[in-house]
Structures are given as structure tokens and as C-alpha cells.
Amino acid sequence: MAEDDAALVARAREDPEAFGLLYERYVDKIYAYLYYRTGSREDAEDLTARTFYRALDNLHRYQERGLPFSAWLYRIAHNLMANWHRYNSRHPQVSLEALRLTDHQGRDPERAVERNEAREVVLEAIRSLPPDRQQLLILKFVEQMSNEEIGQVMGRSEGAVKSLYHRTLVALRRELQARGFPFLDLEKPKDESQ
Amino acid sequence: MKDPRILLAEEALLQDILEAQAGTLAEGGDDTFYFRLFPHLRARLAPLFSLARHLQHVLVPVHPSAQFRESLRAGLLTAARQRIPAAAAEGAAWRPQWEWIVGAAAVGSAVSIAGVAALLIRRAQQRASQDVA
């Protein structure tokens, strides 16, 4: 049976190999979270590395007390993301992937759909949401977390997460409509009465 | 106009249904079932359901390259080998040494009790000498 996180963390304070196991367990999840937040593989790799180095540096200070190790790790990643956003807003840079995105997206959303790039349009709309809403969508859809787990990462109650999810969907729909994204009109549910 | 209490209850129900739909999507189930259960909410649910379905297709797990994974792992293990003994020593340095604290408290208590006893004996002796005088 796999050792649980708490036992691994306790061991990792004295055994580097145990930290390696924690890394293996969470590297893909943290990377995916940061990839969707940044939209760039290079930045996601950079921030993933920083997240784990920071975790290693602070491991002796971490105490579970209702905050699982995974939630603690996501909080580190989230804080690094916030710093990354602040830095980027002062030193704007455009990644190659962002350039490709803008170029493909163009100004005409219908053409973007024709080029099968609806995904990029939706991702751009997600990244225009406030950070907590982006975080919620990524944790829910990419990481497949329960509301309880999301609440632990975000420091909110399950009820607050549920309510935020509803508001996030409404806001995202509005954002996509403002960008002229057509799928919401095209994809109507089948009429069961017929 | 609808009663605000009904509106609040409807909002709460909407949140619950959206939550349930997310679970259904994650399991690969059919979410149109909820339209049959709550036909009066269909107009509000349909676009949000559609969006959630879209998100499920867009927000899929992604993985770092194997090269990055391995190189970061090697770097972290090297750093861990250097840092973990130092961090453990740092932790041990400020961690309370309970045996010393308990010992010091016991000695302190014994000294206090001895002091009080000495004071009482001295007073008793003083009283006795005054009585003799």
C-alpha cells in the first residue's frame, strides 16, 4: 500500500528519497495547474521548479493541522503565480505560445472556430477571469478535486466553493459572449419532450 | 415579482444542480437527466451546462516533458541531500529540550520550597526568642 502524504512528509524531513516520492506524486498536478494559469510551458516549468524548491526549503516548518500537504503545495504554487503576475505586469513579455495564440485567434471568432481553435479562445477567456475563479476551474476540471479539497486549497468552505463555481460559470459565459464565441448558441440541449 | 426567499432557494438549487452536473460529467454520465428533473430551471441551466461540457473538453490534464521531470527530480534530490541535515539541525536547535525544562522547573520548585521553609523556621525561632525575653 502506498505511504500516505503525512507519513511521507514526516520521513522527508530526514530522508531525501521520501521528498522524491512526494515530488513524483505531485509534479504533474502542480505543472498542469501552473500551465493553465500561465498558458506557457516554459513559465509552467519554471514555476513548478520554484514550487518544489520552496516546499523543500520550508518542509521543516510545515505542520498539517487540517491543511493537507497537497493543499499546502498548491498554495505555494498559487503564491508564486501571484508574484509572477505582478512581475509580468511590470515587465510585460509575450511568450511564443501567446504569439501563436493571438495570431491564430485573429480578430474573427468564427474563423477561429473554423480553424478548430475554440480551445484557445476558451482558455484566453478563462485567463481573463480573476485568479480565484481561474484556480477553481483548474482544480475542478483538470485536477478533478472535490469541493472539500478545493476549499482546503483556497481557504474557503465547501458552500463558498459551490457558490463561486456558479458565479464563475455565469461570468465566463458572459466573457465568451462578449468575445463573440458562438458555441453557447449552437450547442443547445436536445428537447426531451419531443 | 418573485418572492426573494424563493429566488434565494432557486439560486441554492441551481448551485446544487451545477455541482451535480460536474460530478456527472466527471463520471462520463448523461447530464440531460437534470432537465427532466427540473424543467422550470431548464432555460437557466442549459447554457451553463453547455459551458461546463465545453470546459471538460478544454481543461484536460497536461504533463511536463520527461526530460524536465527527470532534471528537476535530480536537482531536488541533490538539494535535499544538502539541505535536509541542515534544516533538521536548525529545527533541533530551537526545538524545546523538555528534559532540561522539567529538570530546571523541579530544581526551581525545590529551591522555592526550601526558601519558604527556611523563612518559617526563622520566624518561629524569632517568636520563640521574643517569648523567652
XYZ file of C-alpha atoms in Angstrom, chain A residues 12-17 19-21 23-24 27-28 31-32 35-36 41 44-46 48-49 52-53 56-57 60-61 118-119 122-123 126 137-138 140-142 144 147 159 162-163 165-166 169-170 172-173 176 181 183-184 187 189-192, chain B residues 11-12 14-16 18-19 21-22 25-27 32-33 35-36 42 44 46-65 68-77 79-81 83-85 87-88 90-91 94:
118
model
C 11.078 13.535 4.036
C 12.340 15.792 6.843
C 15.252 13.387 7.245
C 15.233 11.314 4.071
C 15.729 12.981 0.658
C 14.298 9.920 -1.128
C 10.862 14.001 -0.738
C 11.499 12.459 -4.171
C 8.370 10.328 -3.732
C 7.659 15.104 -5.897
C 6.677 12.162 -8.119
C 4.743 17.153 -10.076
C 2.212 16.541 -12.864
C 2.655 21.556 -13.509
C -0.854 21.255 -15.028
C 0.382 25.548 -17.190
C -3.280 26.546 -17.326
C 5.158 25.569 -20.958
C 4.914 26.483 -16.017
C 8.209 24.571 -15.819
C 9.963 27.488 -14.148
C 6.887 24.185 -10.964
C 10.591 24.056 -10.140
C 9.130 22.314 -5.225
C 12.318 24.102 -4.171
C 11.819 21.651 0.196
C 13.147 24.765 1.934
C 10.577 21.537 8.374
C 8.113 24.378 9.071
C -12.129 27.126 -29.903
C -9.955 25.712 -27.172
C -11.920 29.466 -24.122
C -8.503 29.360 -22.434
C -10.569 31.717 -18.559
C -11.909 25.884 -12.681
C -8.471 24.298 -12.946
C -12.265 21.249 -10.549
C -11.804 20.217 -14.174
C -8.104 19.454 -14.544
C -10.831 16.644 -10.594
C -15.289 20.907 -3.296
C -20.566 26.094 0.322
C -20.117 25.816 -4.773
C -21.394 29.363 -4.934
C -18.431 27.861 -9.197
C -21.897 29.069 -10.198
C -19.699 29.863 -14.985
C -22.005 32.855 -15.366
C -17.207 33.039 -18.125
C -20.286 32.683 -20.291
C -17.250 34.330 -24.113
C -17.848 32.959 -29.169
C -20.740 27.608 -29.153
C -23.171 28.706 -26.459
C -24.918 23.824 -28.562
C -29.598 20.701 -25.322
C -31.861 18.187 -27.013
C -35.543 18.666 -26.324
C -36.641 15.675 -24.265
C -30.171 30.044 -6.526
C -29.192 27.410 -3.981
C -29.142 25.941 -9.191
C -25.782 25.689 -7.420
C -26.565 22.167 -6.278
C -24.444 22.585 -11.327
C -22.385 20.764 -8.747
C -23.708 18.053 -13.239
C -19.947 18.499 -12.748
C -19.584 14.874 -16.374
C -16.552 13.623 -14.466
C -18.090 10.135 -14.445
C -29.684 15.996 -19.701
C -31.323 13.952 -16.942
C -33.582 18.934 -17.410
C -36.274 16.324 -16.900
C -34.011 24.477 -17.942
C -31.066 28.921 -16.896
C -28.884 24.841 -20.424
C -26.223 27.466 -21.274
C -24.269 26.758 -18.082
C -24.397 23.014 -18.712
C -23.178 23.624 -22.242
C -20.297 25.714 -20.934
C -19.351 23.109 -18.320
C -19.304 20.415 -21.043
C -17.024 22.624 -23.088
C -14.726 23.198 -20.123
C -14.459 19.468 -19.586
C -13.065 19.123 -23.112
C -10.768 22.127 -22.855
C -9.340 21.695 -19.358
C -7.694 18.309 -19.727
C -4.653 17.111 -17.774
C -1.311 18.113 -19.278
C 2.093 16.694 -18.409
C 5.593 18.153 -18.288
C 8.204 16.650 -20.572
C 12.090 18.346 -17.390
C 10.648 15.926 -14.835
C 13.891 13.981 -14.526
C 16.125 17.005 -14.445
C 14.042 18.701 -11.737
C 13.921 15.479 -9.715
C 17.710 15.139 -9.843
C 18.172 18.788 -8.851
C 15.729 18.498 -5.963
C 17.312 15.326 -4.613
C 19.414 19.965 -2.909
C 17.525 17.786 -0.419
C 20.715 15.863 0.450
C 19.508 20.941 2.922
C 17.695 18.293 4.916
C 20.504 17.722 7.504
C 17.137 22.010 8.264
C 16.915 19.146 10.761
C 18.054 24.088 12.622
C 14.811 22.520 13.786
C 15.192 25.712 18.526
